[in-house]
Coordinates of C-alpha atoms in Angstrom, one line a residue:
X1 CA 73.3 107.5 84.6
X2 CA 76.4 106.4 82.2
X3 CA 77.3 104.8 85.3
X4 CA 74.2 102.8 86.1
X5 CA 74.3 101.3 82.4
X6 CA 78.5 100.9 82.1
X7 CA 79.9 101.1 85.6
X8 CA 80.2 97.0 85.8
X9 CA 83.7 97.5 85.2
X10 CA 86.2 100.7 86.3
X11 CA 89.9 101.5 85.9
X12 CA 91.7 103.4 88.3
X13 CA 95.2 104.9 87.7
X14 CA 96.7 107.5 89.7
X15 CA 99.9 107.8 87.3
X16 CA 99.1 111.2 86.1
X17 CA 100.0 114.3 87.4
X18 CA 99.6 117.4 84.9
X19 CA 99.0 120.1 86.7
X20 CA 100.7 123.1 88.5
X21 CA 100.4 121.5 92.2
X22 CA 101.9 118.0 91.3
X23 CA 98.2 116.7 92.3
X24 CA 98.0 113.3 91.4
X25 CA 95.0 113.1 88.9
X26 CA 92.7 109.5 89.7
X27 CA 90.1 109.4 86.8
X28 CA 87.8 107.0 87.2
X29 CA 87.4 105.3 83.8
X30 CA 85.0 102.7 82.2
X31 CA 83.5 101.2 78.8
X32 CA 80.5 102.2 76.8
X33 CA 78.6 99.8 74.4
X34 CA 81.1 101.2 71.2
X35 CA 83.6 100.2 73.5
X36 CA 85.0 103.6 73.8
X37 CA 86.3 105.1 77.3
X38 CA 84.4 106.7 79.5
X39 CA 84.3 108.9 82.5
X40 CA 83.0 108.2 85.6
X41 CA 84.4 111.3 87.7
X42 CA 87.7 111.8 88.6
X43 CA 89.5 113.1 91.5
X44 CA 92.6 115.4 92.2
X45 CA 94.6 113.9 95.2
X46 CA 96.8 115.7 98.2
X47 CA 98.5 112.4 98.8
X48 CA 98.5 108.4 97.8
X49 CA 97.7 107.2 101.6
X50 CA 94.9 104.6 102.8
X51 CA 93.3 108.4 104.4
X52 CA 93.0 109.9 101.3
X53 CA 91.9 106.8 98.7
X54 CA 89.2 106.0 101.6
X55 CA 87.7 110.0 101.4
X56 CA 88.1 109.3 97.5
X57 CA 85.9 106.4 97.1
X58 CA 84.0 106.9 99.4
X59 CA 82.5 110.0 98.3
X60 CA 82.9 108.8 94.8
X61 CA 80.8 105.8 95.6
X62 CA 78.4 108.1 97.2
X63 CA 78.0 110.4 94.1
X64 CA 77.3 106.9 92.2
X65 CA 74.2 106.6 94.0
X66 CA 75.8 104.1 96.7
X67 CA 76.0 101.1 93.8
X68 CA 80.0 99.8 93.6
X69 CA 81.1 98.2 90.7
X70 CA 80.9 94.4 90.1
X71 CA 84.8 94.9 89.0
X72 CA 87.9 97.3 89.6
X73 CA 91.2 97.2 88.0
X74 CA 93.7 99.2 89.8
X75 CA 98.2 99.1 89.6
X76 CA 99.8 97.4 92.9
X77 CA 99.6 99.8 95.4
X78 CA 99.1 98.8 98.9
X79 CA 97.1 101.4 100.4
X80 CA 94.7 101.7 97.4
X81 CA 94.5 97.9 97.8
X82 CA 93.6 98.2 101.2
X83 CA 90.9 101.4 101.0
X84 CA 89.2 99.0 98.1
X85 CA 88.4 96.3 100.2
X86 CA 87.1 98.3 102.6
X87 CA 84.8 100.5 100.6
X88 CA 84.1 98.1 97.7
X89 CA 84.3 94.6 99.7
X90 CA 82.3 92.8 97.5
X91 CA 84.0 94.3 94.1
X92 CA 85.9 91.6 92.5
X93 CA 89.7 93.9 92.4
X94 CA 92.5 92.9 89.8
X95 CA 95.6 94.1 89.3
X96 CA 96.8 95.7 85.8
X97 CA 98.8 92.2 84.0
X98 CA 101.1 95.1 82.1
X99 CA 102.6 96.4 84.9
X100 CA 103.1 92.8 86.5
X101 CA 104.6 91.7 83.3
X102 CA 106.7 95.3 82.9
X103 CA 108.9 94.1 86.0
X104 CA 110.0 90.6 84.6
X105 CA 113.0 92.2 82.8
X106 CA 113.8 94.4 85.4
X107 CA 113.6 91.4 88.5
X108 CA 114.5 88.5 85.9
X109 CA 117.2 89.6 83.2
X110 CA 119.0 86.5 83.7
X111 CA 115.9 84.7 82.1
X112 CA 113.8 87.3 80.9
X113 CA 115.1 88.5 77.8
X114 CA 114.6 89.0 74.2
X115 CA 114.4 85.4 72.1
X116 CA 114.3 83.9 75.7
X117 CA 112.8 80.1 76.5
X118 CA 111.8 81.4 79.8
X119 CA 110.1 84.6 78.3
X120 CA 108.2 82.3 75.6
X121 CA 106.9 80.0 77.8
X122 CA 106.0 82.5 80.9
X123 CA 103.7 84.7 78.2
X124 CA 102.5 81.3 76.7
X125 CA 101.6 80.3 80.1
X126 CA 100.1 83.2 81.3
X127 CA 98.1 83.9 78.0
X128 CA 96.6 80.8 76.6
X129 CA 95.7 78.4 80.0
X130 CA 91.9 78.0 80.4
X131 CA 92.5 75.7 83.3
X132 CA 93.7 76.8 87.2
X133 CA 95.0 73.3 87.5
X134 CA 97.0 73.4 84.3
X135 CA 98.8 76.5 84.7
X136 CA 99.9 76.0 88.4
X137 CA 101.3 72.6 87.0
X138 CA 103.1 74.4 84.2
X139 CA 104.0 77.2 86.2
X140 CA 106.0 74.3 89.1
X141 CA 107.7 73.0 86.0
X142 CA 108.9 76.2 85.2
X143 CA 109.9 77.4 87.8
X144 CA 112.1 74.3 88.4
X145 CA 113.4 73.6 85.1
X146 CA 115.0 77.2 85.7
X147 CA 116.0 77.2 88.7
X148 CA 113.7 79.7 90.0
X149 CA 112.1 77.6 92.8
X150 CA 113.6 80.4 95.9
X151 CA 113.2 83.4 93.9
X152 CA 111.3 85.2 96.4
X153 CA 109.4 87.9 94.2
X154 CA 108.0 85.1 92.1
X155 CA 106.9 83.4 94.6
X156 CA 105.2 86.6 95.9
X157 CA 103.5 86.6 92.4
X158 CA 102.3 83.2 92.5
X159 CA 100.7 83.9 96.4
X160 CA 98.7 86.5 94.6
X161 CA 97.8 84.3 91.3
X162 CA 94.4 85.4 91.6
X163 CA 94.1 88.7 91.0
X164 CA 96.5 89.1 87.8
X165 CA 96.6 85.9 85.7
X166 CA 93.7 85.1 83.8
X167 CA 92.5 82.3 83.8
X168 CA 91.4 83.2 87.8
X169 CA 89.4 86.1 86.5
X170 CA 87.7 84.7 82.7
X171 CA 84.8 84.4 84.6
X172 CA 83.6 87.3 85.4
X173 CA 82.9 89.9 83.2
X174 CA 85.7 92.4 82.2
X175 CA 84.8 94.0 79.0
X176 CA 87.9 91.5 77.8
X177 CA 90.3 94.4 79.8
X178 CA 93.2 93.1 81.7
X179 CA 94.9 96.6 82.3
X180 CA 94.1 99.8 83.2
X181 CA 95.3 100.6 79.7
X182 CA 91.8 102.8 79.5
X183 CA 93.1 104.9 82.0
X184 CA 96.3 105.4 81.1
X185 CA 94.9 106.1 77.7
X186 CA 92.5 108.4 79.2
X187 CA 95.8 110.2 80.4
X188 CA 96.9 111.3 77.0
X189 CA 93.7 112.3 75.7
X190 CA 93.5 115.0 78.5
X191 CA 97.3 115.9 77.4
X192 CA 95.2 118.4 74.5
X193 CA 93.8 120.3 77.6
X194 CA 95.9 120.5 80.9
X195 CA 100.0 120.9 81.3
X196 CA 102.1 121.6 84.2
X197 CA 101.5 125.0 84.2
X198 CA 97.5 124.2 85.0
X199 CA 95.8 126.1 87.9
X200 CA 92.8 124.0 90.1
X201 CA 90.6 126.8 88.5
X202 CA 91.4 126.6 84.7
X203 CA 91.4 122.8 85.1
X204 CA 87.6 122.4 86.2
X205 CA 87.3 124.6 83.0
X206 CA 89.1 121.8 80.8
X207 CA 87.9 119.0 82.0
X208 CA 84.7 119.7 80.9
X209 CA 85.7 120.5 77.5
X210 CA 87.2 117.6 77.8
X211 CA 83.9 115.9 78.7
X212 CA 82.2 117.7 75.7
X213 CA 84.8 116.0 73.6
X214 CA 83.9 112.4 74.6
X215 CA 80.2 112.9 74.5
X216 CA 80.8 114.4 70.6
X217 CA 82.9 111.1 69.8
X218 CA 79.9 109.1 71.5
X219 CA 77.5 110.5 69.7
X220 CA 79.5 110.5 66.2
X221 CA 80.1 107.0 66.5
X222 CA 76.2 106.6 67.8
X223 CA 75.2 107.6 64.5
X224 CA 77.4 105.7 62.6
X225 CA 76.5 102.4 64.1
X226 CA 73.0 103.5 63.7
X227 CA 73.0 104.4 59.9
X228 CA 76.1 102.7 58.5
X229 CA 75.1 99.5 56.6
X230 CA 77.2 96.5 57.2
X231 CA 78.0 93.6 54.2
X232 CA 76.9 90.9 55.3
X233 CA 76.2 87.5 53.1
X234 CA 72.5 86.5 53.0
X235 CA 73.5 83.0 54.0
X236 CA 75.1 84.3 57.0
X237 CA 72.1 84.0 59.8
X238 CA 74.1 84.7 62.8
X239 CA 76.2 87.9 61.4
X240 CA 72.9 89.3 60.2
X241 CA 71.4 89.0 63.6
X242 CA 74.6 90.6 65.7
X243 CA 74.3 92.8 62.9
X244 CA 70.7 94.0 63.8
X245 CA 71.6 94.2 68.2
X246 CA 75.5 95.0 68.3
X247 CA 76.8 98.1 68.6
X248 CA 79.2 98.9 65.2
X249 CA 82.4 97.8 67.2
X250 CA 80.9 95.4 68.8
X251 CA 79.9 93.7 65.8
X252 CA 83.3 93.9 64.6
X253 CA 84.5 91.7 67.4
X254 CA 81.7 89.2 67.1
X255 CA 82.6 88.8 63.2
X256 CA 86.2 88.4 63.7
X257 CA 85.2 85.8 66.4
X258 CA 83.1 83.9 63.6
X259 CA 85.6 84.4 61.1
X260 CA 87.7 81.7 63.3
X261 CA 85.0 79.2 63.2
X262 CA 86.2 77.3 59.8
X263 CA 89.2 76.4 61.3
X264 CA 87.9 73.9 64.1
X265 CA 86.3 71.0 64.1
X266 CA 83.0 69.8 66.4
X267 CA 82.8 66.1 68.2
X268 CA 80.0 65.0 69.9
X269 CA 81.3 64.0 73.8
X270 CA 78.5 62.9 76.2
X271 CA 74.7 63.7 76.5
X272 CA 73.4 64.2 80.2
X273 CA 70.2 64.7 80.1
X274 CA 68.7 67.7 78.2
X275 CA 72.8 68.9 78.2
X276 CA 75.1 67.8 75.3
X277 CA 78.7 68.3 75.4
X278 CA 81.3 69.3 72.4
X279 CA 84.5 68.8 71.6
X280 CA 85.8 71.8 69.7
X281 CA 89.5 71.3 68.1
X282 CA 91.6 73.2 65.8
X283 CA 92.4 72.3 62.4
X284 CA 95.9 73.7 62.7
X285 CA 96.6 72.2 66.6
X286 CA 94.9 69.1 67.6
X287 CA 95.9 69.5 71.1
X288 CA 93.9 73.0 71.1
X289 CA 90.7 72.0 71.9
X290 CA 87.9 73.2 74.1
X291 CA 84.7 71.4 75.8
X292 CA 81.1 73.4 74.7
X293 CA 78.3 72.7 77.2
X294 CA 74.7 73.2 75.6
X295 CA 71.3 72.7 76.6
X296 CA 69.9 71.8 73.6
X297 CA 66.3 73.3 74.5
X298 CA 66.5 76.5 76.0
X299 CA 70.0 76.7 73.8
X300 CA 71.8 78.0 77.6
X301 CA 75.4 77.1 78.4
X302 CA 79.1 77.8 78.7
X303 CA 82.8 77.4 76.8
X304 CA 85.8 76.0 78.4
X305 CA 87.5 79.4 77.3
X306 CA 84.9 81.6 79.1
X307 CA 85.0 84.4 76.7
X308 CA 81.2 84.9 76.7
X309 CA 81.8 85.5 80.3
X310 CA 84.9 87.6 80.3
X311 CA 84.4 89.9 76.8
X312 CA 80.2 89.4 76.9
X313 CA 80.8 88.1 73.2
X314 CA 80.3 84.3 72.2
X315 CA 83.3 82.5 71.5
X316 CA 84.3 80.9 67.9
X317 CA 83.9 77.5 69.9
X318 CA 80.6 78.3 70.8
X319 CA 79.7 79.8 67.6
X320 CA 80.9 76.5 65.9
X321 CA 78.6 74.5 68.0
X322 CA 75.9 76.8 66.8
X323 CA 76.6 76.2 63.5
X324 CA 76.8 72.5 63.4
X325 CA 73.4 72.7 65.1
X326 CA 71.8 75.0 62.6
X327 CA 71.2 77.8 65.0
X328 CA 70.3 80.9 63.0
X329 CA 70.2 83.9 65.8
X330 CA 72.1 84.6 68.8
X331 CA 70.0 83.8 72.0
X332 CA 68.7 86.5 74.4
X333 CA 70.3 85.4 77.2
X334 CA 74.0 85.8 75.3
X335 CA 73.5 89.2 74.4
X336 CA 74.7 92.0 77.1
X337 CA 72.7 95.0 76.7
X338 CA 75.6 96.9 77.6
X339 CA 76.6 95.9 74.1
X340 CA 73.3 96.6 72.4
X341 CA 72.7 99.5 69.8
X342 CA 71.2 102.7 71.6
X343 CA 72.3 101.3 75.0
X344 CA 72.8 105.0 75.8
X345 CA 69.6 106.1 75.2
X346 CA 69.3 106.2 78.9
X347 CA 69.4 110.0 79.0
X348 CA 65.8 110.1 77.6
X349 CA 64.3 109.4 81.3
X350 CA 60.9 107.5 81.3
X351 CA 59.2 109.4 84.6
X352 CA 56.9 106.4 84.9
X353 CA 60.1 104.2 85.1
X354 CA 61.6 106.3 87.9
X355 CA 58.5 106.9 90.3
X356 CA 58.4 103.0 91.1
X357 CA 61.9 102.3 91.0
X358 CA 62.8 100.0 94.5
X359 CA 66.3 101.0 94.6
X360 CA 66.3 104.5 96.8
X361 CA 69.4 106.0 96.2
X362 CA 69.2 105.3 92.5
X363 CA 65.8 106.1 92.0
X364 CA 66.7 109.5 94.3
X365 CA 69.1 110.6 91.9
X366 CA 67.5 109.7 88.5
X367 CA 63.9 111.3 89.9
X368 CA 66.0 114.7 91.4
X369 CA 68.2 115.0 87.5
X370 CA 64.7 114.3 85.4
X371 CA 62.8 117.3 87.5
X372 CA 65.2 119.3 86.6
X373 CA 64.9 118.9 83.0
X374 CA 61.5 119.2 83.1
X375 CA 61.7 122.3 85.5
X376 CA 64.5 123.9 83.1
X377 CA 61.8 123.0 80.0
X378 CA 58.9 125.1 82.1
X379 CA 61.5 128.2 83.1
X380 CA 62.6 128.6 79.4
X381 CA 59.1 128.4 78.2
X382 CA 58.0 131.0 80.7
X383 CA 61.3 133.2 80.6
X384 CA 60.2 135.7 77.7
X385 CA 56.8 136.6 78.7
X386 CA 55.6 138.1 82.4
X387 CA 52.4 136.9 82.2
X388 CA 54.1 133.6 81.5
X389 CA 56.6 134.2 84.3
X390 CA 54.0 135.2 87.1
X391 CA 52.0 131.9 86.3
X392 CA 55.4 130.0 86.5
X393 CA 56.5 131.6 89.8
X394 CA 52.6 130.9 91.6
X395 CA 52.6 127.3 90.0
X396 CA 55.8 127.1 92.0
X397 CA 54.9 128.5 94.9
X398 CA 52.0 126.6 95.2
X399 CA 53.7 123.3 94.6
X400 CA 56.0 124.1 97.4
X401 CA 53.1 124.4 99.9
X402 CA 51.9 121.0 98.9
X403 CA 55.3 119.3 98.6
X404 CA 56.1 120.3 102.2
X405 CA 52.8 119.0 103.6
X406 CA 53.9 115.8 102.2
X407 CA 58.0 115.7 103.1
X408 CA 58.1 115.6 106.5
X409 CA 62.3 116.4 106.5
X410 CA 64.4 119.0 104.5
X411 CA 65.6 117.1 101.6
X412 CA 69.9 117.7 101.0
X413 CA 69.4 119.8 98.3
X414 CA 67.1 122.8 100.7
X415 CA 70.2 122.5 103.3
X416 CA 72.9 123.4 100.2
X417 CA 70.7 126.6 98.7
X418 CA 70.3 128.0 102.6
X419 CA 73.9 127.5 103.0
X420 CA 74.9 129.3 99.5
X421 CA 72.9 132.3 101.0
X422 CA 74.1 132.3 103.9
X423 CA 77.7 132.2 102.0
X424 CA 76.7 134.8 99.6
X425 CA 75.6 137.4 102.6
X426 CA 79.2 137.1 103.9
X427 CA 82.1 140.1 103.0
X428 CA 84.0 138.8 100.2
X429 CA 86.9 140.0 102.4
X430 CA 85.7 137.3 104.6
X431 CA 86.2 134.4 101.9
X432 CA 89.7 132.8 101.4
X433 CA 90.7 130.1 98.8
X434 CA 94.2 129.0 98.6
X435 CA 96.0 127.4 96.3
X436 CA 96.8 123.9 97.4
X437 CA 100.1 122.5 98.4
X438 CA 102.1 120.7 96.0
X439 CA 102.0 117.2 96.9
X440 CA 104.6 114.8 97.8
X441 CA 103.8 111.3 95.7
X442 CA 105.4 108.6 95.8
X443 CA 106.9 105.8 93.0
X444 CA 107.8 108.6 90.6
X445 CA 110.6 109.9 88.9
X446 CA 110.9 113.9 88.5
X447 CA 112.5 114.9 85.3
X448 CA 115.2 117.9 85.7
X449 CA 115.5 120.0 83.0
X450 CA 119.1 121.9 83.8
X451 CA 119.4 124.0 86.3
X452 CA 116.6 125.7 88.2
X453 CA 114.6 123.8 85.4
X454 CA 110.7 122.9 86.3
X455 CA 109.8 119.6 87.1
X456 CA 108.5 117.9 83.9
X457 CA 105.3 116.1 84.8
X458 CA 104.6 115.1 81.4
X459 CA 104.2 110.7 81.0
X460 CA 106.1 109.2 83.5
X461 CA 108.9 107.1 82.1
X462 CA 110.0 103.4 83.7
X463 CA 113.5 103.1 85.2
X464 CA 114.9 101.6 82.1
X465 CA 113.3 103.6 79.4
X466 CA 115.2 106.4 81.5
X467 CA 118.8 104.6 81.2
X468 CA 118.3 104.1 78.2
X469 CA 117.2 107.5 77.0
X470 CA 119.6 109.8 75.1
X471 CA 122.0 112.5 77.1
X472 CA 122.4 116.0 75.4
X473 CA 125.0 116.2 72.7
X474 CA 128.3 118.3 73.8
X475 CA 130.3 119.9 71.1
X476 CA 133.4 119.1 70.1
X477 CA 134.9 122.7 70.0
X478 CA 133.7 124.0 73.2
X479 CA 132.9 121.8 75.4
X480 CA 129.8 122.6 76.4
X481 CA 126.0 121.3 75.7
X482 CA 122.9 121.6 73.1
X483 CA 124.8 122.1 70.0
X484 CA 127.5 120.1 68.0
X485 CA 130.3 121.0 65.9
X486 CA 128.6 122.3 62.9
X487 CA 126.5 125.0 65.0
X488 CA 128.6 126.0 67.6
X489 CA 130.0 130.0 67.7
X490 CA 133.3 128.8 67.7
X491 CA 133.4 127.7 64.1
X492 CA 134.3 130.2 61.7
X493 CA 132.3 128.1 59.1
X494 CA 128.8 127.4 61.2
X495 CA 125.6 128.9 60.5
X496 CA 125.7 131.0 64.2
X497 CA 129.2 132.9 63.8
X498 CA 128.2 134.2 60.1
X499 CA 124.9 135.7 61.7
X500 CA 127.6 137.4 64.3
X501 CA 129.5 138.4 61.8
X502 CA 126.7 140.1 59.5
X503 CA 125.6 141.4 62.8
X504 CA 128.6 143.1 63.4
X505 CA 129.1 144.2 59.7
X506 CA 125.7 146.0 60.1
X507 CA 126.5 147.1 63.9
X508 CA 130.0 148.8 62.5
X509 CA 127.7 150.2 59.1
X510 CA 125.6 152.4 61.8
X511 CA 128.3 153.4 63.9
X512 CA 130.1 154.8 60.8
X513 CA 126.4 156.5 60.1
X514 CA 126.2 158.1 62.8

């Protein structure tokens, strides 16, 4: 259900690996309307091949009631690239800009360094183009003026503009996410639950205390945004509106947005018909400036900068526009209700709603998880009394007679409860679960801790933050590791040899006792 409201955008990151089999862990994350993460299921791997990322979204897809997401952002990996346009060919798939950006010092050093023209211009470039045309133009010029016109991995970049830069991807709706920062962030939140020591048993176990955790910090921030009052000016139409729709965080963005407003400028370009065009500029730049499309009836239309359509928040362009035109309240039509106070009130299922729902799948799986609410309601109700229980039980009865006069196949859900009795009626001698193997992944880097160390599978660490991490100190006196100078045995004066020496003092004390 958290799906059906939030799943219009997912990260996927298969980075993390905490657990005792080396199991890639693949969460599938998302938004919610305080623009928290969110679950969506998550997956323990064997392996990173096209076999195993087809299975995985697959089924995953299948569990989501057979609706994929209208975006996916995912690292550069080939077979995951390929399984995703085969399962999810209509699903508009970007790659994470942070880990495109990550390899510029490590493929470009010559250029790409710290105070660098190049790096200034490439971020600049990347960050602040709202046209296609404009940034290939800049990105030619570039390349030239460097020298970089042959370098063959750029070029492989530019091939593949489309899915990472963007200004190819402002519009269509990404929550204003250009990484898969949510999943990686997801990654260190379940760090207070799982290690590498981790079993596949004990981690079903804390995962869902993990779960439990983010529904609490839902919830707490649910009733914040519901109760907390936020200062507003009276004279301030449009903060007072967002104020009375938005979610708290939400609202936060959209004020910082309007706070921009007083420093650009509106002029009036063309009128078309019932369409009038602006000119926003910036105070501080006058070559920043932006065109604002309006129809000055129904109040619909667009900003050269797309944010509306990337974020699902109106722009300070826009919002300029709207103030030079005395528009006191944000339109309907520019207010997501994925953004909307009590967007997750979904879990409070109208049963009217889900009887005539067109959708079959959906409606299947909203109709089958409200029954059993209500069914759970009835058992507890009946639970304490016999009477109360024999009337439950015949009611039951009863309603299975009629319900299989009118299904004319065995729904899914018969076929699993005849199987688990069949299972339970074999010898538990019979039953086997093995561990899993411990799987070989690839692109990452096993930390060794000495010898016959375990492998650390804590957050994996890029090949230059490993050069350039720390080696263990060796002492001066003896030679050898974890301990300097000042600490080692050797040294008459260091904190170790006196405890050997009062050691031995008491060690000689009892010999002459006894």
């Amino acid at each position: 259900m958290a799906y059906h409201y939030f799943g219009d955008v997912v990260t996927f990151d298969t980075t993390y690996r905490t657990n005792k089999y080396d199991m890639p862990f693949a969460p599938f994350t998302g938004v919610n309307h305080h623009m928290q993460s969110i679950q969506f299921g998550c997956a323990l791997l064997q392996d990173e091949t096209e076999a195993s990322f087809l299975w995985l979204f697959e089924t995953w897809l299948e569990g989501m009631g057979g609706h994929p997401p209208t975006c996916i952002i995912t690292n550069q990996d080939l077979a995951m690239k390929a399984a995703i346009a085969k399962v999810f060919p209509n699903t508009r798939h970007r790659l994470c800009i942070w880990h495109i950006m990550k390899k510029f010092v490590e493929k470009l050093s010559q250029v790409y360094y710290k105070r660098s023209k190049f790096k200034k211009d490439v971020k600049k470039y990347i960050w602040t183009t709202y046209k296609k045309e404009d940034f290939e133009e800049r990105w030619m010029e570039l390349m030239k003026e460097h020298g970089l016109e042959s370098n063959e991995w750029l070029q492989q970049l530019y091939d593949i503009r489309d899915s990472w830069v963007p200004v190819y991807n402002r519009g269509t709706f990404f929550a204003g996410m250009n990484t898969t920062g949510r999943s990686e962030g997801v990654n260190s939140f379940f760090d207070d639950f799982v290690t590498s020591t981790t079993t596949l048993k004990e981690f079903v176990v804390k995962y869902d205390q993990a779960l439990k955790r983010i529904v609490k910090r839902e919830s707490d921030e649910d009733f914040e945004s519901e109760h907390k009052f936020r200062i507003v000016n009276d004279n301030e139409f449009l903060l007072k509106h967002a104020a009375k729709v938005y979610a708290k965080n939400v609202f936060n963005k959209f004020k910082n947005e309007m706070s921009e407003v007083f420093h650009y400028k509106v002029e009036n370009a063309e009128n078309a018909n019932r369409f009038q065009s602006f000119i926003v500029k910036s105070k501080d730049d006058e070559l920043q400036k932006f065109t604002v499309t309006l129809d000055l009836q129904t109040y619909e239309g667009m900003c050269e900068c797309q944010n509306f359509e990337f974020v699902g928040i109106l722009s300070r362009h826009m919002l300029k526009v709207f103030v030079r035109l005395d528009i006191d309240a944000i339109p309907d039509h520019f207010i997501l209700p994925r953004w909307r106070q009590k967007a997750n009130k979904f879990r409070i299922i109208d049963s009217e709603g889900l009887v005539h729902d067109d959708g079959k799948e959906e409606s299947e799986s909203l109709r089958l998880s409200h029954m059993c609410q209500e069914s759970t309601k009835l058992a507890c109700l009946a639970a304490p009394s016999n009477e109360a229980y024999t009337i439950y039980i015949e009611a039951m009865n009863a309603l299975h007679e009629k319900l299989q006069k009118v299904v004319s196949h065995v729904p899914p859900i018969a076929k699993v409860c005849d199987d688990r009795d069949n299972l339970l009626s074999i010898e538990p001698s019979q039953i086997l679960l093995s561990d899993p193997n411990i799987s070989l992944t690839k692109g990452r880097k096993k930390d060794v801790k000495g010898k016959g160390a375990s492998i650390h599978s804590g957050r994996l660490k890029s090949g230059m933050e490993l050069a350039l991490s720390k080696k263990k100190r060796k002492c001066n006196l003896c030679k050898n590791l974890g301990h300097d100078k000042r600490t080692c045995p050797s040294n008459p004066m260091s904190k170790a040899s006196k405890s050997l020496e009062v050691e031995a003092q008491y060690s000689d004390s009892d010999q002459e006792l006894t």
